[in-house]
Coordinates of C-alpha atoms and ligand atoms in Angstrom, one line a residue:
X1 CA -6.6 -25.1 -13.5
X2 CA -7.5 -25.9 -9.9
X3 CA -5.3 -23.2 -8.5
X4 CA -6.9 -20.2 -10.3
X5 CA -10.3 -21.6 -9.6
X6 CA -9.5 -21.9 -5.9
X7 CA -8.1 -18.4 -6.1
X8 CA -11.2 -17.0 -7.6
X9 CA -13.4 -18.6 -4.9
X10 CA -11.2 -17.1 -2.2
X11 CA -11.2 -13.8 -4.0
X12 CA -14.9 -13.6 -3.7
X13 CA -14.4 -14.3 0.0
X14 CA -11.8 -11.5 0.4
X15 CA -13.6 -9.0 -1.7
X16 CA -17.0 -9.4 -0.1
X17 CA -16.9 -6.9 2.8
X18 CA -19.5 -6.5 5.5
X19 CA -21.7 -4.4 3.1
X20 CA -21.9 -2.9 -0.3
X21 CA -19.6 -0.2 -1.4
X22 CA -21.0 3.1 -2.5
X23 CA -18.8 6.1 -3.5
X24 CA -21.1 8.2 -1.3
X25 CA -19.2 6.5 1.7
X26 CA -16.3 8.8 0.9
X27 CA -18.2 12.1 0.4
X28 CA -16.9 14.7 2.9
X29 CA -14.5 12.2 4.5
X30 CA -11.1 13.5 5.6
X31 CA -8.4 11.3 4.1
X32 CA -4.5 11.4 4.2
X33 CA -2.8 9.7 1.2
X34 CA 1.0 9.2 1.4
X35 CA 3.1 8.6 -1.7
X36 CA 0.5 10.6 -3.6
X37 CA 2.7 12.3 -6.2
X38 CA 2.7 9.3 -8.6
X39 CA 1.6 5.7 -9.2
X40 CA -1.1 4.1 -7.1
X41 CA -1.2 7.0 -4.6
X42 CA -1.8 9.6 -7.3
X43 CA -4.7 7.5 -8.7
X44 CA -6.2 7.1 -5.2
X45 CA -6.1 10.9 -4.8
X46 CA -8.1 11.2 -8.1
X47 CA -10.7 8.6 -7.1
X48 CA -11.2 10.2 -3.6
X49 CA -11.5 13.7 -5.2
X50 CA -14.2 12.4 -7.6
X51 CA -16.0 11.0 -4.6
X52 CA -16.0 14.4 -2.9
X53 CA -13.6 13.7 -0.1
X54 CA -11.2 16.1 1.6
X55 CA -7.6 15.0 0.7
X56 CA -4.3 15.8 2.3
X57 CA -1.5 14.4 0.0
X58 CA 2.1 13.9 0.8
X59 CA 5.4 12.8 -1.0
X60 CA 8.8 14.5 -1.5
X61 CA 8.3 16.3 -4.9
X62 CA 6.4 19.5 -4.4
X63 CA 5.9 20.2 -8.1
X64 CA 4.2 16.9 -8.7
X65 CA 2.0 17.2 -5.6
X66 CA 0.9 20.7 -6.7
X67 CA -0.3 19.2 -10.1
X68 CA -2.1 16.3 -8.3
X69 CA -3.8 18.8 -6.0
X70 CA -4.9 21.0 -8.9
X71 CA -6.4 18.0 -10.7
X72 CA -8.1 16.8 -7.5
X73 CA -9.8 20.2 -7.2
X74 CA -10.9 20.0 -10.8
X75 CA -12.3 16.5 -10.2
X76 CA -14.5 17.8 -7.3
X77 CA -12.6 17.2 -4.1
X78 CA -14.2 18.9 -1.1
X79 CA -10.7 20.3 -0.4
X80 CA -7.2 19.3 -1.5
X81 CA -3.8 20.3 -0.1
X82 CA -0.4 18.8 0.2
X83 CA 2.6 18.7 2.6
X84 CA 6.0 17.8 1.0
X85 CA 8.8 16.0 2.8
X86 CA 10.6 12.8 3.2
X87 CA 9.2 9.9 5.3
X88 CA 12.8 8.9 6.2
X89 CA 12.1 11.1 9.2
X90 CA 9.4 10.1 11.7
X91 CA 9.2 13.8 12.6
X92 CA 7.9 14.6 9.1
X93 CA 5.5 11.7 9.4
X94 CA 4.1 13.2 12.6
X95 CA 4.0 16.7 10.9
X96 CA 1.7 15.4 8.2
X97 CA -0.8 14.1 10.7
X98 CA -0.5 17.4 12.7
X99 CA -1.4 19.3 9.5
X100 CA -4.6 17.2 9.2
X101 CA -5.5 18.0 12.8
X102 CA -4.9 21.8 12.3
X103 CA -6.8 21.9 9.0
X104 CA -9.7 19.5 9.7
X105 CA -9.7 19.0 13.4
X106 CA -10.1 15.3 12.7
X107 CA -9.4 12.4 10.3
X108 CA -11.5 9.6 8.9
X109 CA -9.0 7.5 6.8
X110 CA -5.2 7.2 6.8
X111 CA -3.9 5.6 3.6
X112 CA -0.2 4.5 4.1
X113 CA 1.2 3.9 0.6
X114 CA 4.7 5.5 0.1
X115 CA 7.9 3.5 -0.4
X116 CA 11.5 4.6 -0.6
X117 CA 13.8 3.6 -3.4
X118 CA 15.1 0.0 -3.4
X119 CA 17.1 -2.1 -5.8
X120 CA 16.1 -5.3 -7.6
X121 CA 19.3 -7.3 -7.2
X122 CA 21.3 -9.6 -5.0
X123 CA 21.5 -8.3 -1.4
X124 CA 24.9 -6.5 -1.3
X125 CA 25.3 -6.5 2.5
X126 CA 24.4 -2.8 2.8
X127 CA 23.0 -2.6 6.3
X128 CA 22.5 1.2 6.1
X129 CA 20.2 0.8 3.1
X130 CA 18.1 -1.8 5.1
X131 CA 17.9 0.6 8.0
X132 CA 16.9 3.5 5.8
X133 CA 14.2 1.5 4.0
X134 CA 12.8 0.3 7.3
X135 CA 12.5 3.9 8.4
X136 CA 10.8 5.0 5.2
X137 CA 8.6 1.9 4.5
X138 CA 7.8 0.8 8.0
X139 CA 8.7 3.1 10.9
X140 CA 7.0 6.1 9.3
X141 CA 3.8 4.0 8.9
X142 CA 4.0 3.3 12.7
X143 CA 4.7 6.9 13.5
X144 CA 1.7 8.2 11.4
X145 CA -0.6 5.6 13.0
X146 CA 0.4 6.6 16.5
X147 CA -0.1 10.3 15.8
X148 CA -3.4 9.7 14.0
X149 CA -4.9 7.3 16.4
X150 CA -6.7 9.8 18.7
X151 CA -8.4 11.4 15.7
X152 CA -9.2 7.9 14.2
X153 CA -10.7 6.7 17.5
X154 CA -12.9 9.8 17.6
X155 CA -14.2 9.3 14.1
X156 CA -14.2 5.4 14.2
X157 CA -12.1 5.7 11.1
X158 CA -9.8 3.4 9.1
X159 CA -6.2 2.7 8.5
X160 CA -5.3 1.3 5.1
X161 CA -1.8 -0.2 4.7
X162 CA -0.5 -0.8 1.2
X163 CA 1.7 -3.8 1.2
X164 CA 2.8 -6.4 -1.4
X165 CA 2.9 -10.0 -2.3
X166 CA 6.6 -9.5 -1.3
X167 CA 5.2 -9.1 2.3
X168 CA 3.7 -12.5 2.2
X169 CA 6.0 -14.6 0.0
X170 CA 9.7 -13.7 -0.3
X171 CA 11.5 -13.8 -3.6
X172 CA 15.2 -13.3 -4.5
X173 CA 16.5 -9.8 -5.2
X174 CA 14.1 -7.9 -2.9
X175 CA 15.5 -8.7 0.6
X176 CA 15.3 -5.2 2.1
X177 CA 12.0 -4.3 0.5
X178 CA 10.5 -7.7 1.4
X179 CA 11.6 -7.2 5.0
X180 CA 9.8 -3.9 5.3
X181 CA 6.6 -5.4 3.9
X182 CA 6.7 -8.4 6.2
X183 CA 7.2 -6.0 9.1
X184 CA 4.0 -4.2 8.2
X185 CA 1.9 -7.4 8.4
X186 CA 3.3 -8.3 11.8
X187 CA 2.9 -4.9 13.3
X188 CA -0.6 -4.1 12.0
X189 CA -2.0 -7.6 12.6
X190 CA -0.9 -7.4 16.2
X191 CA -2.4 -3.9 16.5
X192 CA -5.7 -5.2 15.0
X193 CA -6.0 -7.7 17.9
X194 CA -5.4 -5.0 20.4
X195 CA -8.0 -2.8 18.9
X196 CA -10.5 -5.6 19.3
X197 CA -9.5 -6.4 22.8
X198 CA -9.8 -2.7 23.8
X199 CA -13.0 -2.1 21.8
X200 CA -11.3 0.5 19.6
X201 CA -13.5 0.8 16.5
X202 CA -10.7 1.6 14.0
X203 CA -10.4 -0.8 11.1
X204 CA -7.0 -1.9 9.7
X205 CA -7.0 -3.1 6.0
X206 CA -3.8 -4.7 4.7
X207 CA -3.6 -4.5 0.9
X208 CA -1.6 -7.3 -0.7
X209 CA -0.8 -6.2 -4.3
X210 CA 0.7 -8.1 -7.2
X211 CA 2.4 -6.4 -10.2
X212 CA 0.8 -3.0 -11.0
X213 CA 1.5 -0.9 -14.0
X214 CA 3.0 2.2 -12.2
X215 CA 5.9 3.8 -14.0
X216 CA 8.4 2.9 -11.3
X217 CA 7.4 -0.7 -11.0
X218 CA 7.4 -1.2 -14.8
X219 CA 10.8 0.4 -15.1
X220 CA 12.2 -1.8 -12.3
X221 CA 10.8 -5.3 -13.1
X222 CA 9.2 -5.4 -16.5
X223 CA 12.3 -7.3 -17.9
X224 CA 11.9 -9.9 -15.1
X225 CA 8.2 -10.5 -14.7
X226 CA 6.5 -12.2 -17.6
X227 CA 2.8 -11.5 -16.9
X228 CA 1.1 -8.2 -17.8
X229 CA 0.8 -5.7 -14.9
X230 CA -2.7 -4.9 -13.5
X231 CA -4.0 -1.3 -14.0
X232 CA -3.1 1.2 -11.3
X233 CA -6.5 3.0 -11.7
X234 CA -8.5 -0.1 -10.8
X235 CA -6.0 -1.1 -8.1
X236 CA -6.4 2.4 -6.5
X237 CA -10.2 2.0 -6.5
X238 CA -10.0 -1.4 -4.9
X239 CA -7.8 -0.1 -2.1
X240 CA -10.3 2.7 -1.3
X241 CA -13.2 0.3 -1.5
X242 CA -11.6 -2.3 0.8
X243 CA -10.8 0.5 3.3
X244 CA -14.3 1.9 3.2
X245 CA -15.7 -1.6 3.7
X246 CA -13.3 -2.1 6.6
X247 CA -12.0 -5.4 5.1
X248 CA -9.2 -7.1 6.9
X249 CA -7.3 -7.8 3.7
X250 CA -7.4 -7.0 0.0
X251 CA -5.8 -9.2 -2.6
X252 CA -5.3 -7.4 -5.9
X253 CA -5.2 -8.9 -8.5
X254 CA -6.9 -11.7 -6.6
X255 CA -6.5 -14.3 -9.3
X256 CA -2.7 -14.1 -8.8
X257 CA -2.3 -13.0 -5.2
X258 CA -4.7 -15.4 -3.5
X259 CA -3.4 -18.7 -5.0
X260 CA 0.2 -17.5 -4.3
X261 CA -0.6 -16.9 -0.7
X262 CA -2.3 -20.3 -0.4
X263 CA 0.6 -22.1 -2.0
X264 CA 2.9 -20.5 0.5
X265 CA 1.2 -22.3 3.3
X266 CA 0.4 -25.6 1.5
X267 CA 3.4 -26.2 -0.8
X268 CA 6.1 -23.7 0.2
X269 CA 9.0 -25.6 -1.6
X270 CA 7.0 -25.9 -4.8
X271 CA 6.2 -22.2 -4.7
X272 CA 9.8 -21.2 -4.0
X273 CA 10.9 -23.3 -6.9
X274 CA 8.4 -21.6 -9.2
X275 CA 9.5 -18.2 -8.1
X276 CA 13.2 -19.0 -8.6
X277 CA 12.8 -20.6 -12.0
X278 CA 10.8 -17.7 -13.2
X279 CA 13.5 -15.3 -12.2
X280 CA 16.3 -17.5 -13.5
X281 CA 14.8 -17.5 -16.9
X282 CA 14.3 -13.8 -16.7
X283 CA 17.9 -13.3 -15.6
X284 CA 19.1 -14.9 -18.9
X285 CA 17.3 -12.1 -20.7
X286 CA 18.9 -9.6 -18.4
X287 CA 22.5 -10.7 -19.1
Ligands
NDP301 P1 5.6 4.7 -6.9 O1 7.1 4.5 -6.9 O2 4.9 5.0 -8.2 O3 5.2 5.9 -5.9 C1 5.9 6.0 -4.7 C2 5.4 7.2 -4.0 O4 6.2 7.4 -2.7 C3 5.7 8.5 -4.8 O5 4.6 9.4 -4.6 C4 7.0 9.0 -4.2 O6 7.0 10.4 -4.4 C5 6.8 8.6 -2.7 N1 8.1 8.5 -2.0 C6 9.2 7.9 -2.5 N2 10.2 8.1 -1.6 C7 9.7 8.8 -0.5 C8 10.2 9.3 0.7 N3 11.4 9.0 1.1 N4 9.3 10.0 1.5 C9 8.1 10.2 1.2 N5 7.5 9.8 0.0 C10 8.3 9.1 -0.8 O7 5.0 3.4 -6.2 P2 3.7 2.5 -6.6 O8 2.6 3.4 -6.8 O9 4.2 1.5 -7.6 O10 3.5 1.7 -5.2 C11 2.6 2.2 -4.2 C12 2.5 1.2 -3.1 O11 2.1 -0.1 -3.7 C13 3.8 0.8 -2.4 O12 3.6 0.6 -1.0 C14 4.3 -0.5 -3.0 O13 5.1 -1.2 -2.2 C15 2.9 -1.1 -3.3 N6 3.1 -2.1 -4.4 C16 3.2 -1.7 -5.7 C17 3.4 -2.7 -6.6 C18 3.6 -2.4 -8.1 O14 3.8 -3.3 -8.9 N7 3.5 -1.1 -8.5 C19 3.4 -4.1 -6.3 C20 3.2 -4.4 -4.9 C21 3.0 -3.4 -4.0 P3 8.3 11.3 -4.4 O15 9.4 10.6 -5.2 O16 7.9 12.6 -4.9 O17 8.7 11.4 -2.9

């Protein structure tokens, strides 16, 4: 009982940004969303469109991106376009930012959200898979940030990094994925310090997500995770809101993520035991 209560208290702390959110804050803003062909990224594109933002969307599958762009235009986006390609290559990551520069001549918000495919299983020693996933889930985030920084400095804009509870608390069967998400926290938290030291007025928001009901996540872990997933539509809105309010960190859903993160620091062995026993019972179902 105490843990959820503590979680809720802290959730209020994490949610309350330095002002009130209004959808007007996004009107006319120039926003890049990666991983926007499905899942949370797609939902973020729709919210931003409804709020009247300019959106530049990216992922690999052109046909899906075209549909998302069409719907964004129907919903009232100031403009909507896409660039398709794979974030396994940092050259493509830079190309997306270049496209924003050519089209808009500036950028207000960079939402880094895509992930490459990973397995939910024992780590099989495949070092190449870890390298590839680091390139897609981490290095491309760094490359896009570096390319976008001059425009973001100019607009005093925002970087929003979509991470996971797996980037705060490790669990079995996710070693490569978890590594990429921990890397994001280290890199962007260090960068945040440097921005403050150098008076760079660009915010960095790290989004720590629990289980969300995207098609891919449900397909991969629904047989292992007992609780119901949180809705992707609300999750997408919370990410945009936390970025617009320049919050340091978002916990969503807060009632689960915040207590878990607290337990990691105060009772790590207890938390690890909980994580393993949950998965052990799930593995019986699996077999
Ligand atoms: P999805 O799998 O639904 O979407 C992933 C997106 O990334 C798709 O648009 C996909 O499009 C794109 N993508 C995949 N591979 C590449 C690639 N090589 N290059 C460029 N784009 C690629 O993910 P979710 O919406 O579930 O997750 C979004 C974010 O939320 C991720 O950062 C994830 O880690 C985080 N998160 C999600 C949770 C959940 O339960 N859903 C839990 C915790 C965190 P395409 O295939 O067309 O390229």
